[in-house]
Coordinates of C-alpha atoms and ligand atoms in Angstrom, one line a residue:
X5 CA -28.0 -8.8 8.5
X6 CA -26.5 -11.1 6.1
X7 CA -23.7 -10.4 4.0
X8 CA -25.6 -11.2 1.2
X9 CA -28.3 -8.3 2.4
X10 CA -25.3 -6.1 3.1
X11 CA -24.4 -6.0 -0.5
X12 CA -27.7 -5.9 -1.9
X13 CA -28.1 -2.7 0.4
X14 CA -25.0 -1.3 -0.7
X15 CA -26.4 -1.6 -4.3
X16 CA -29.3 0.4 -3.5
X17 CA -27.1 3.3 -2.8
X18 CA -24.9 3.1 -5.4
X19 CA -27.6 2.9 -7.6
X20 CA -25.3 -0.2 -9.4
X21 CA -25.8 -4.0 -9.6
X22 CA -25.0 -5.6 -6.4
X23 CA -21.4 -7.1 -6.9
X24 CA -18.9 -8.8 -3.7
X25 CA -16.6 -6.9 -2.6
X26 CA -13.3 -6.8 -1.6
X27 CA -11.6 -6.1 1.4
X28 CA -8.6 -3.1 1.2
X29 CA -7.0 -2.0 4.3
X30 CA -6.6 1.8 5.4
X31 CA -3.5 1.3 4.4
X32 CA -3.6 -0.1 1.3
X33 CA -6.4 2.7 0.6
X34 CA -4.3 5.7 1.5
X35 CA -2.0 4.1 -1.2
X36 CA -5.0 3.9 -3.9
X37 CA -5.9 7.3 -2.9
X38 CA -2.2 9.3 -4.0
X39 CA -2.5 6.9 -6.9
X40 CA -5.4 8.2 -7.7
X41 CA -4.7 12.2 -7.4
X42 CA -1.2 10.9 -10.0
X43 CA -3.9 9.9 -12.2
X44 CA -5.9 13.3 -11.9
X45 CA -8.6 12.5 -9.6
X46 CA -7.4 14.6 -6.7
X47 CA -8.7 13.6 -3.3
X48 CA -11.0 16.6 -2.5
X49 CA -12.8 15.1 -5.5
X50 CA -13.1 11.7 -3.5
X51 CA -14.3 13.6 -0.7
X52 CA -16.9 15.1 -2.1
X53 CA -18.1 11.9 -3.6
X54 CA -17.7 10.6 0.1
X55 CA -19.5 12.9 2.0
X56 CA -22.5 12.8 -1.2
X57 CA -22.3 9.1 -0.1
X58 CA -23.0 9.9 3.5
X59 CA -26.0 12.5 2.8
X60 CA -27.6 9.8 0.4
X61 CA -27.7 7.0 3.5
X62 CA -29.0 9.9 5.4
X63 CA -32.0 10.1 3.5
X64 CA -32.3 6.5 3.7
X65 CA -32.4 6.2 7.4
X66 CA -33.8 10.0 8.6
X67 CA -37.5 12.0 6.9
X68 CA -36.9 15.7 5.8
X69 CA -36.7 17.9 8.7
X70 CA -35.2 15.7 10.9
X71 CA -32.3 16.9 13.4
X72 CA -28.8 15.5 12.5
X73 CA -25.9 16.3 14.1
X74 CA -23.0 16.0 12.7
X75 CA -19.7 15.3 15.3
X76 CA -16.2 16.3 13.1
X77 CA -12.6 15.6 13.8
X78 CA -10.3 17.4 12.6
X79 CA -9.0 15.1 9.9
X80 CA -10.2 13.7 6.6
X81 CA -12.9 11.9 8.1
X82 CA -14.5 14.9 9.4
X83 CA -13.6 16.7 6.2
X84 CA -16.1 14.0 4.3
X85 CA -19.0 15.3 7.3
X86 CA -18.7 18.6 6.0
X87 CA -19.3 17.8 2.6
X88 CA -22.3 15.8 3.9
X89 CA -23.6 18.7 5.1
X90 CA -24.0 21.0 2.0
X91 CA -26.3 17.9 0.5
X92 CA -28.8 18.0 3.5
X93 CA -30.6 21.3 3.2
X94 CA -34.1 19.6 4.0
X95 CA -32.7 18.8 7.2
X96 CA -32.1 20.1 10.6
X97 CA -28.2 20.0 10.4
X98 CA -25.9 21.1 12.9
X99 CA -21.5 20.4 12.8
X100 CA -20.0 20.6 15.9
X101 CA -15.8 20.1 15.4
X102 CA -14.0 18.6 17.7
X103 CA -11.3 21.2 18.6
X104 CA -10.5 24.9 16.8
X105 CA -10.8 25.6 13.4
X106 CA -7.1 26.7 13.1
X107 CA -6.5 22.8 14.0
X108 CA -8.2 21.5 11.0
X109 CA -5.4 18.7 9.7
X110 CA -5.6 19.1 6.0
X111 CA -5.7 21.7 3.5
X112 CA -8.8 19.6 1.9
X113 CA -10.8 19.2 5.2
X114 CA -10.5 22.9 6.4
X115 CA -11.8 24.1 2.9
X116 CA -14.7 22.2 3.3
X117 CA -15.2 23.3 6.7
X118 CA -14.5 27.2 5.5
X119 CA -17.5 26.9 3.1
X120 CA -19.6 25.6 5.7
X121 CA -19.0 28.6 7.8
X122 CA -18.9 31.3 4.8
X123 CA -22.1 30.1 3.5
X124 CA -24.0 30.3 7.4
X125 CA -24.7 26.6 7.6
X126 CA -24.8 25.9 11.8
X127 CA -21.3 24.9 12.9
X128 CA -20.2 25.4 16.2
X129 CA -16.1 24.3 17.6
X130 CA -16.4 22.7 20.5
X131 CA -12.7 23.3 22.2
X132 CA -14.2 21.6 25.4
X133 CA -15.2 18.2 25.4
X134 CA -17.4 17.7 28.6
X135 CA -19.9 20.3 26.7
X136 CA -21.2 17.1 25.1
X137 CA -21.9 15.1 28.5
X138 CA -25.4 14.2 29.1
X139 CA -25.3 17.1 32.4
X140 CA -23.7 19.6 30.1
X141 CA -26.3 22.5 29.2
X142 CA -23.5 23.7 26.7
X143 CA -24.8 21.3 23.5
X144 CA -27.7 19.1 23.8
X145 CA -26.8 15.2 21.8
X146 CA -30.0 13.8 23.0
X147 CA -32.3 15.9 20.6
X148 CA -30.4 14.8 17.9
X149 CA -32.3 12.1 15.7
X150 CA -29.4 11.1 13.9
X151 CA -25.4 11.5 14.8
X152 CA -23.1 11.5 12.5
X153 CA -19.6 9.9 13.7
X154 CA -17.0 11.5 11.9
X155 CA -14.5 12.3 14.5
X156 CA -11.7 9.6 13.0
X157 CA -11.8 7.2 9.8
X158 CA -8.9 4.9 8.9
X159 CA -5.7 7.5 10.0
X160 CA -5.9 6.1 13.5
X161 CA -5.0 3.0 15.7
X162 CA -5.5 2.1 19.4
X163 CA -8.2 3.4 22.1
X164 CA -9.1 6.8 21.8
X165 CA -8.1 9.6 23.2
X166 CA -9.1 13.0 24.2
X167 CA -11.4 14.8 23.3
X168 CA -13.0 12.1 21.0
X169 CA -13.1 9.5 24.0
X170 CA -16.0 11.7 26.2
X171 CA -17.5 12.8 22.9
X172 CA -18.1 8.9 21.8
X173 CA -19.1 8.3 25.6
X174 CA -21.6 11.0 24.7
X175 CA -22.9 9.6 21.3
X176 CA -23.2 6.1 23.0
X177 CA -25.1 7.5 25.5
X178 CA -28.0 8.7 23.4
X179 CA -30.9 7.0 21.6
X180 CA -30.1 8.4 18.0
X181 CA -29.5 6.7 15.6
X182 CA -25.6 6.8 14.6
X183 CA -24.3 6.9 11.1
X184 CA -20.8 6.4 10.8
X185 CA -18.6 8.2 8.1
X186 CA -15.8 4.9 6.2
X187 CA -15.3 3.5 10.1
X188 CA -16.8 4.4 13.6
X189 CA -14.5 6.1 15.3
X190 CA -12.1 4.2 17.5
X191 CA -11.8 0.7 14.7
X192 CA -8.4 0.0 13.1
X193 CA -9.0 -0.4 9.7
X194 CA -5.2 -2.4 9.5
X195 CA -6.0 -4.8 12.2
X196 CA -9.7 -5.1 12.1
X197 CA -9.7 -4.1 15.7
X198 CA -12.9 -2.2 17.7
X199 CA -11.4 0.2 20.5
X200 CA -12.9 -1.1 23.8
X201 CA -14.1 3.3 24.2
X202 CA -14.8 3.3 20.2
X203 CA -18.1 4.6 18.8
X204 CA -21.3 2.0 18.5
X205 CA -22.6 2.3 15.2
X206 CA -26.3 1.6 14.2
X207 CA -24.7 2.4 10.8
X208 CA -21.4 2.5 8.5
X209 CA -20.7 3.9 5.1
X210 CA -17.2 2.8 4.4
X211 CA -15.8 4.3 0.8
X212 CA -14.6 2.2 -1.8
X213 CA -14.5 -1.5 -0.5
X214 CA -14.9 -2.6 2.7
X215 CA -12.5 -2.8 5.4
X216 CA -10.9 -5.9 7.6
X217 CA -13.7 -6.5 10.2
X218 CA -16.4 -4.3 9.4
X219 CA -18.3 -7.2 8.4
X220 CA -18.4 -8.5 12.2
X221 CA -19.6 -5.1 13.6
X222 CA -23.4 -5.4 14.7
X223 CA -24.0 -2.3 12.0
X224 CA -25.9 -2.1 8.8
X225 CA -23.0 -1.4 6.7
X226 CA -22.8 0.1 3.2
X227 CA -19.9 0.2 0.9
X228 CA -19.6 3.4 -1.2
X229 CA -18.0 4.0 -4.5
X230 CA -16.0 7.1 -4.5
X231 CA -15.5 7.0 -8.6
X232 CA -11.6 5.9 -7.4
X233 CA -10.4 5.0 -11.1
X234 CA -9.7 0.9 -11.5
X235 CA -6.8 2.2 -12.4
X236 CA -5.5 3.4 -9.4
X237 CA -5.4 -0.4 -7.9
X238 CA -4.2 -1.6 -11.2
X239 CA -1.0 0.4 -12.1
X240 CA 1.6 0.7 -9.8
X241 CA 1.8 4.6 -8.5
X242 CA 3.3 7.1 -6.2
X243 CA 1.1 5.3 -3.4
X244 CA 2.3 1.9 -3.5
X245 CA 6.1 3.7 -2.8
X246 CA 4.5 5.6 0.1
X247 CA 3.3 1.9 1.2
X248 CA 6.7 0.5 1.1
X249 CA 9.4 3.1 1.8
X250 CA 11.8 2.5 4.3
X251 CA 11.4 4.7 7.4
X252 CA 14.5 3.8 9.1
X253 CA 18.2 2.9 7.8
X254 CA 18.2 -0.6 8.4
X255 CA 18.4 -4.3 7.6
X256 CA 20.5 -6.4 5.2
X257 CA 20.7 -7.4 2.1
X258 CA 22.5 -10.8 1.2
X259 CA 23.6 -10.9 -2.5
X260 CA 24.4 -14.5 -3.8
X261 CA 25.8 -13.9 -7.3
X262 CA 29.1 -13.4 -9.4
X263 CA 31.3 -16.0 -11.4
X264 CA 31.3 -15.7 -14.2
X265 CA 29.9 -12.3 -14.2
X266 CA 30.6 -9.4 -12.0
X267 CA 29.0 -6.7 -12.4
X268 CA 25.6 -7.6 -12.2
X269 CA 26.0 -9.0 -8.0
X270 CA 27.5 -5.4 -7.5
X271 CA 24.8 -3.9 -8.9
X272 CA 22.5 -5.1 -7.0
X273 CA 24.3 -5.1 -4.2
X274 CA 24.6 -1.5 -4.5
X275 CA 20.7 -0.6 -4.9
X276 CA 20.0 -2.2 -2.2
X277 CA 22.1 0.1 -0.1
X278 CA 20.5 2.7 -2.2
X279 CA 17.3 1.8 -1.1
X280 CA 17.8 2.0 2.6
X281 CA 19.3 -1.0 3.5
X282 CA 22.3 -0.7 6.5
X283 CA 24.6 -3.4 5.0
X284 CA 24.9 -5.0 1.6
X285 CA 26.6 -8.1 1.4
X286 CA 28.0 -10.2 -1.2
X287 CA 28.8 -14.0 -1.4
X288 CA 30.9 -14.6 -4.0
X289 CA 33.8 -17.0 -5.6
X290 CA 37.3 -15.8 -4.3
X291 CA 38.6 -15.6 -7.7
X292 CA 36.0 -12.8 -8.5
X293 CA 35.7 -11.4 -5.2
X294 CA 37.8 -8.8 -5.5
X295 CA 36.9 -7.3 -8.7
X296 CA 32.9 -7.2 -7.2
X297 CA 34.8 -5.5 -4.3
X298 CA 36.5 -2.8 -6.6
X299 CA 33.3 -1.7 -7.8
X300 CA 32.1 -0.2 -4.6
X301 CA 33.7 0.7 -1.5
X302 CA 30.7 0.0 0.4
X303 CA 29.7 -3.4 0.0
X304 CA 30.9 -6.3 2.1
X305 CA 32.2 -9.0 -0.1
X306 CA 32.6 -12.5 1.1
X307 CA 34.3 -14.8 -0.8
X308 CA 34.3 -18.5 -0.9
X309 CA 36.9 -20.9 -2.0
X310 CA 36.0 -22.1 -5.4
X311 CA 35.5 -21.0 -8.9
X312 CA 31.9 -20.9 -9.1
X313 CA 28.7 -21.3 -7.2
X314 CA 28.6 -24.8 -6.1
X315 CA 26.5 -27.0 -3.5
X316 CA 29.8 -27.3 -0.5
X317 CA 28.3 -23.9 -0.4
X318 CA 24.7 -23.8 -0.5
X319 CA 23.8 -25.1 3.7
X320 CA 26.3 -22.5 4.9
X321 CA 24.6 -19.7 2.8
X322 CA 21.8 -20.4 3.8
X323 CA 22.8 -20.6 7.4
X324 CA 24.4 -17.4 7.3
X325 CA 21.4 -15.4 5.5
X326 CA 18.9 -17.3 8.2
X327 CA 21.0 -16.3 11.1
X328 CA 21.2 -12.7 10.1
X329 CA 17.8 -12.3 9.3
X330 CA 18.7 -11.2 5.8
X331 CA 17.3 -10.9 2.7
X332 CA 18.8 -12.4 -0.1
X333 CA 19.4 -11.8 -3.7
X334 CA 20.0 -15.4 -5.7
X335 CA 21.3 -15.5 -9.0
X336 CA 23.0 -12.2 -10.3
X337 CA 26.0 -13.1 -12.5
X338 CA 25.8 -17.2 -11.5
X339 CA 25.8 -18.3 -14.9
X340 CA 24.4 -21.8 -15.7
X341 CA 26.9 -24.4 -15.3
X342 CA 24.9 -27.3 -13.4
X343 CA 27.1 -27.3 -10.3
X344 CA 25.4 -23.5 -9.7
X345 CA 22.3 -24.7 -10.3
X346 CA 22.5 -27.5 -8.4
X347 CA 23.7 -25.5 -5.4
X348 CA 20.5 -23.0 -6.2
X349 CA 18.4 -25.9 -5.9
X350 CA 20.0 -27.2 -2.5
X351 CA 20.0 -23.3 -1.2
X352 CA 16.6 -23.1 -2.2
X353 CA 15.3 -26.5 0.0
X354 CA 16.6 -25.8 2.7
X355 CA 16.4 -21.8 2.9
X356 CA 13.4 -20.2 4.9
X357 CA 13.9 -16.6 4.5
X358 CA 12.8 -14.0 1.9
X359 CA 14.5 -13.8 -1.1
X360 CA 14.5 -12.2 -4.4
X361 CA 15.8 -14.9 -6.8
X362 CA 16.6 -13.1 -10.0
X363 CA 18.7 -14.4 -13.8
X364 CA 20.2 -17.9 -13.7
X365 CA 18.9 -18.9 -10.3
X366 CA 15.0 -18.6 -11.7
X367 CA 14.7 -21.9 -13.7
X368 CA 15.2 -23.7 -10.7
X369 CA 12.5 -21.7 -8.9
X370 CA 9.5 -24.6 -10.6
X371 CA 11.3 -27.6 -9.6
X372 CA 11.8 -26.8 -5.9
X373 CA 9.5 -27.4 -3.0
X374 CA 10.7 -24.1 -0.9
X375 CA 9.2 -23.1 2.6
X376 CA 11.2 -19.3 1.2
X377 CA 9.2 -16.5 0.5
X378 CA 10.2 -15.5 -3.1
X379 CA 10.0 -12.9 -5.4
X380 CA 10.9 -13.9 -9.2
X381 CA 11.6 -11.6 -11.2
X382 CA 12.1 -12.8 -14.9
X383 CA 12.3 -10.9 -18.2
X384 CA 10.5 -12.2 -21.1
X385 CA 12.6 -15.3 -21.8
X386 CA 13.3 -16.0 -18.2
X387 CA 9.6 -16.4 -17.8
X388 CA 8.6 -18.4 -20.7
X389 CA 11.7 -20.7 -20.0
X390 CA 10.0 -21.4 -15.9
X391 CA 7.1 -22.5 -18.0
X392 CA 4.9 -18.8 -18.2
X393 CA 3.5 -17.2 -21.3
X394 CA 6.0 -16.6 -24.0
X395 CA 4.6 -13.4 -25.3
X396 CA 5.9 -9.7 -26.8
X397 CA 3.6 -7.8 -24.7
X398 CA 3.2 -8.9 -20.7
X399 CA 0.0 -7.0 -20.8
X400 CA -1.9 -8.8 -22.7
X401 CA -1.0 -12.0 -20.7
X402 CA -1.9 -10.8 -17.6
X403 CA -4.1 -13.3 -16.6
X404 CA -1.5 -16.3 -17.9
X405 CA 0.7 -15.1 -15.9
X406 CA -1.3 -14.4 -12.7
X407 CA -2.4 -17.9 -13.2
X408 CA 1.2 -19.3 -13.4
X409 CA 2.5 -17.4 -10.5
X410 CA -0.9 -18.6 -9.1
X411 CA 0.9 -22.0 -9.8
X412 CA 4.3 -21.3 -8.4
X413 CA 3.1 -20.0 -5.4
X414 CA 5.4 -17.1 -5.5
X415 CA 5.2 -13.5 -6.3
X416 CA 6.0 -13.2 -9.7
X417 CA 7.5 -9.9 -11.0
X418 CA 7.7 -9.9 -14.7
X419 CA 9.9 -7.7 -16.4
X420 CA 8.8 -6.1 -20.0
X421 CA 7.8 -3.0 -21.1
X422 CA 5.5 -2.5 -18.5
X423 CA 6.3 -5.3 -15.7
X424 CA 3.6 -7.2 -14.6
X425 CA 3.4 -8.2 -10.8
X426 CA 1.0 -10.8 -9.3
X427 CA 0.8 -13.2 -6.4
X428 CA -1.5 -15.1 -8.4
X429 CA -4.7 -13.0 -6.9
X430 CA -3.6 -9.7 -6.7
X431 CA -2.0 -8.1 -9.9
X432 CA -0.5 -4.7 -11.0
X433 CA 0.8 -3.0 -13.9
X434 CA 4.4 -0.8 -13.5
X435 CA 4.3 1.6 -16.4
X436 CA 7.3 4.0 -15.4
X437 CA 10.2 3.3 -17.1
X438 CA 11.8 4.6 -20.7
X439 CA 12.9 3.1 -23.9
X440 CA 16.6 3.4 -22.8
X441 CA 16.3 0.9 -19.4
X442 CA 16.1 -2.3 -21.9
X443 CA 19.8 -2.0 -21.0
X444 CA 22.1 -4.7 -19.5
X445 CA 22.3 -4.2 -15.3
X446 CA 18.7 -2.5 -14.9
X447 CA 17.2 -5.9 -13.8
X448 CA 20.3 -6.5 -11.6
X449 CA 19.6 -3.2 -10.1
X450 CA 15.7 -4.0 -9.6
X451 CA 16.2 -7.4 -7.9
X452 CA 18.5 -5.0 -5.4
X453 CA 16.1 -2.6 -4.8
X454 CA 13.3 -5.0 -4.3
X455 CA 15.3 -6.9 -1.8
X456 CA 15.8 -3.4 0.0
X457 CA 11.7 -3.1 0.2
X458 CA 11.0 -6.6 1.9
X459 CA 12.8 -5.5 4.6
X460 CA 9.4 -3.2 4.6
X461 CA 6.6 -4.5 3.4
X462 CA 5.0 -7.6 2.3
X463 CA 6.4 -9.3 -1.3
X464 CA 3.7 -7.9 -3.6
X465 CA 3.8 -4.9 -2.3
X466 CA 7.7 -4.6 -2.1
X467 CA 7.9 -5.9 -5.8
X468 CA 5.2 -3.3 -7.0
X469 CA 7.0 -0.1 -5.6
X470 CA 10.5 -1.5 -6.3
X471 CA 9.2 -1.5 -10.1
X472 CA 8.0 1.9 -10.1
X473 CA 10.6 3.2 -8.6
X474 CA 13.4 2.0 -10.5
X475 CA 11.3 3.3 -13.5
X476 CA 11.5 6.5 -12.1
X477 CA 15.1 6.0 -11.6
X478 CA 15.0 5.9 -15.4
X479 CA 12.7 8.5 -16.0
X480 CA 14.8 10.8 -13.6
X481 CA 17.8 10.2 -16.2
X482 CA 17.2 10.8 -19.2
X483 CA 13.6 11.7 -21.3
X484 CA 11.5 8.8 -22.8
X485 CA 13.5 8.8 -26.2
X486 CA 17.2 8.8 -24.8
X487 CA 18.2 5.2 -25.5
X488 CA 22.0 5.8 -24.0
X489 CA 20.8 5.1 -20.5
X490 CA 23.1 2.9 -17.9
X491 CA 22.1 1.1 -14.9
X492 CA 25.2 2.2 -12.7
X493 CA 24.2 5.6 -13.5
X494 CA 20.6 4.9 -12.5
X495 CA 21.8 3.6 -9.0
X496 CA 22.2 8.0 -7.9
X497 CA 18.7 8.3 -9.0
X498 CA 16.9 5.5 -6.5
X499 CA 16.7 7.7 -3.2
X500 CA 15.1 10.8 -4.7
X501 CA 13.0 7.9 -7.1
X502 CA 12.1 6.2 -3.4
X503 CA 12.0 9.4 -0.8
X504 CA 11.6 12.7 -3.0
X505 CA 8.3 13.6 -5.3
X506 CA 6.8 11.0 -7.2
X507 CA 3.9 11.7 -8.9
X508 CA 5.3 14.7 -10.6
Ligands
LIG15 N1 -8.2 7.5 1.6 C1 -9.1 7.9 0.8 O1 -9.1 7.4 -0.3 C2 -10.2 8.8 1.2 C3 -10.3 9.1 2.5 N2 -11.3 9.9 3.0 C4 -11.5 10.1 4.4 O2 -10.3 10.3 5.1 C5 -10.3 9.5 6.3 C6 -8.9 9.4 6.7 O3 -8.5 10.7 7.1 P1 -7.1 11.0 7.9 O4 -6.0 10.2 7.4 O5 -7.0 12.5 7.9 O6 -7.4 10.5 9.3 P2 -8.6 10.6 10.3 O7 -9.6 11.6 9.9 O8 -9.0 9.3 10.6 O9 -8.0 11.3 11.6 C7 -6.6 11.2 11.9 C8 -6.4 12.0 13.1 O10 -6.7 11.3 14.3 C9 -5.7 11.4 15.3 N3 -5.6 10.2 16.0 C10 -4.9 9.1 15.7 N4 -5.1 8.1 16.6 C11 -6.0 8.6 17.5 C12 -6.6 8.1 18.7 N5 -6.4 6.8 19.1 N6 -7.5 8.8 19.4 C13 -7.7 10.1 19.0 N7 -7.2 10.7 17.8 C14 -6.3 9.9 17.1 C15 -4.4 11.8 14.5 O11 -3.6 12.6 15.3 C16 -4.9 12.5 13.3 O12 -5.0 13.8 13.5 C17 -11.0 8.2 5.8 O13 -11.4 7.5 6.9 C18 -12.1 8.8 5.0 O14 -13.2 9.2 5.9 C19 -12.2 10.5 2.1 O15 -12.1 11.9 2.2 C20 -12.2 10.1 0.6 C21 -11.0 9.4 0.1
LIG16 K1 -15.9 7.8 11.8

């Protein structure tokens, strides 16, 4: 089947006009999903749009009074097969689950599966495994006209194990016809990857877009929408800091800043430390370094012989940052004089690292031809002075500003009343913050905590969740009207903004 029939398919059981759609890693969708339950859709309301999903391409493929069996994990995906099963009264529908009850993963899946039981539909718990094999007289698969493979969805990776390994041998080895519930069992919907014991599928109904390789699997597949809110890819949320939170203490962040400022490289310096980082460095003049160093106890300040940022130093910065595998800040407290930006420029050529280029260092950011992987994150006059929309409200420029950093070729995090983040195709929306963060030093801190998050995750996705958490750094502090907010206060409030509960 074509693509082109696979979406026209997919329109027939949505019952809306065929549209393309787009691709969205497990992931990415676990992400979309908590973003979605912040914005009131809670996900046992997904899942029973899921498994409605699943019981309509049922009825596509099987008449009335046809003999479905359903075979559950004890996750999500099986929780989706239990809804499926309330919407197939004029069917022959048995649920077997993989394992005991008392196993069921999630609060959401084992409710499901309780009102299966308390409302005598068939299910039966199949603790051992080999009760599924062709020779078993314990459960006969081969009557079954239709399976129903939702023993694991995107929460997995790698070949499968026990029991779900003999129980896809099973399923493989009959001539029903197999539905499977978002992926067949054993596919990594990260890596696009089929397990080699994985579930064949004569069918798929993946939720919300499709996943990386689905398209290439020999299966008629249809993509099913959930009712997941726009929003919930849009606006930056308590998923997209799930995405990119550190998991370990580690890395290193490289601040290049200071001059004729000071307190804006120790700033950052600091979030980044506060945001998981192991070591926070900072490059700065000698005749400031010690006043950065005052600040904080914890950074590592190394100072260079001269007055201001200048190009004797840009090569052996960006030697040092390369060789250490760093992430770098560029630009806090640089100032403008044209040595500094000349030495920006020179750092920037020859640099091939990630970096967060933030203040003084972004005008530069247009005229260089960089192999770097940036993040550039202007406020409103930064950004109209690179050549991006001038504008009071970043929202309504969305698009001008997708297409510029669509131009740049960089991930462009704009700073505003709500910041708007784009790598020129994808593009979000950070609405967290209050009144009182249009302070000097929250930017500083932001560029900090950003840097901290590419040591995680991927530049748009590092930029979105360092947004919304330093909004919720804000938020944490003070209530939307308290304008006497400062950013070295905030700097307490990014671990509980990054590891505690977000979507309070
Ligand atoms: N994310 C969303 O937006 C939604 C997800 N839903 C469903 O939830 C599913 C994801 O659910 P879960 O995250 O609970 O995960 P799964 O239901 O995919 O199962 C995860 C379980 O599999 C086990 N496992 C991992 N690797 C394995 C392997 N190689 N062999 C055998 N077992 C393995 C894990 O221990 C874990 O218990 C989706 O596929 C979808 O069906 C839907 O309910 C609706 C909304
Ligand atoms: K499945």
């Amino acid at each position: 089947m074509t693509t082109t029939e696979r979406v026209a398919l997919s329109a027939i059981f949505n019952g809306r006009p065929a549209e393309p759609s787009r691709m969205i890693t497990g992931e990415r969708m676990a992400a979309v999903d908590a973003n979605a339950a912040a914005l009131g859709v809670p996900q046992k309301q997904l899942m029973e749009s899921s498994g409605h999903a699943v019981a309509r391409a049922i009825r596509e493929i099987a008449d009335p009074g046809a003999r479905i069996v359903i075979v559950a994990g004890r996750g999500n995906n099986g929780g989706d097969a239990f809804v499926a099963a309330r919407f197939l009264d004029a069917y022959d529908v048995t649920t077997l689950l993989l394992g005991r009850a008392e196993l069921i993963g999630t609060d959401i899946a084992r409710e499901n599966w309780d009102a299966l039981e308390q409302a005598d539909y068939d299910t039966r718990e199949v603790t051992d495994s080999s009760a599924l094999t062709p020779d078993s007289s314990a459960f006969d698969l081969s009557e079954a006209d239709v399976i129903v493979d939702a023993m694991l969805g995107t929460g997995i990776s790698g070949d499968l194990r026990e029991p779900a390994a003999t129980a896809a041998a099973a399923i493989n080895d009959t001539d029903a016809t197999v539905l499977a519930v978002d992926v067949p069992s054993g596919f990594d919907a990260d890596g696009g990857d089929h397990a080699s014991n994985g579930v064949e599928a004569d069918h798929v109904v993946t939720f919300h877009d499709t996943k990386p390789g689905l398209d290439d699997l020999d299966a008629e597949l249809t993509v099913a929408d959930i009712g997941i809110p726009a929003a919930a890819e849009r606006f930056a949320g308590p998923g997209d800091v799930t995405l990119a939170r550190p998991q370990s203490r580690d890395g290193r962040v490289f601040v290049i800043g200071g001059g004729p400022y000071t307190g804006a490289p120790a700033l950052a310096a600091q979030a980044a430390l506060r945001a998981g980082v192991e070591l926070s460095f900072v490059a700065a003049p000698e005749s400031v370094a010690g006043e950065i160093q005052s600040y904080a106890e914890d950074l590592i300040v190394q100072p260079y012989g001269s007055d201001r940022l200048s190009p004797d130093q840009a090569d052996d910065l960006a030697e040092t940052a390369e060789r250490h595998d760093d992430i770098v800040v560029l630009g806090p407290g640089l100032g403008t004089a044209d040595e500094t930006l000349e030495a920006t420029r020179q750092f920037l050529a020859s640099y091939t690292g990630a970096a967060v280029v933030d203040a003084d260092a972004l005008s530069v950011v247009p005229e260089i031809d960089t192999e770097a992987t940036l993040v550039c994150t202007p406020n409103r006059r930064e950004l109209a002075r690179m050549g991006g929309p001038d504008t009071d409200s970043l929202r309504d420029a969305v698009d001008e500003i997708e297409a510029f950093a669509a131009d740049l070729g960089h991930v462009v995090l704009a700073k505003g009343v709500d910041d708007v983040i784009t790598d020129g195709d994808r593009t979000r929306i950070c609405r967290s913050g209050t009144p009182g963060m249009k302070v000097g030093g929250t930017g500083d801190l932001l560029a900090g905590i950003v840097a901290a998050l590419l040591e995680e995750t991927d530049p748009l996705e590092a930029a979105t969740a360092g947004a919304y958490v330093s909004g919720i750094a804000g938020e944490r502090l003070a209530d939307s009207d308290a304008l006497g907010v400062l950013a070295s206060e905030m700097l307490d409030e990014i671990p509980a903004a990054l590891w505690g509960e977000t979507d309070a």
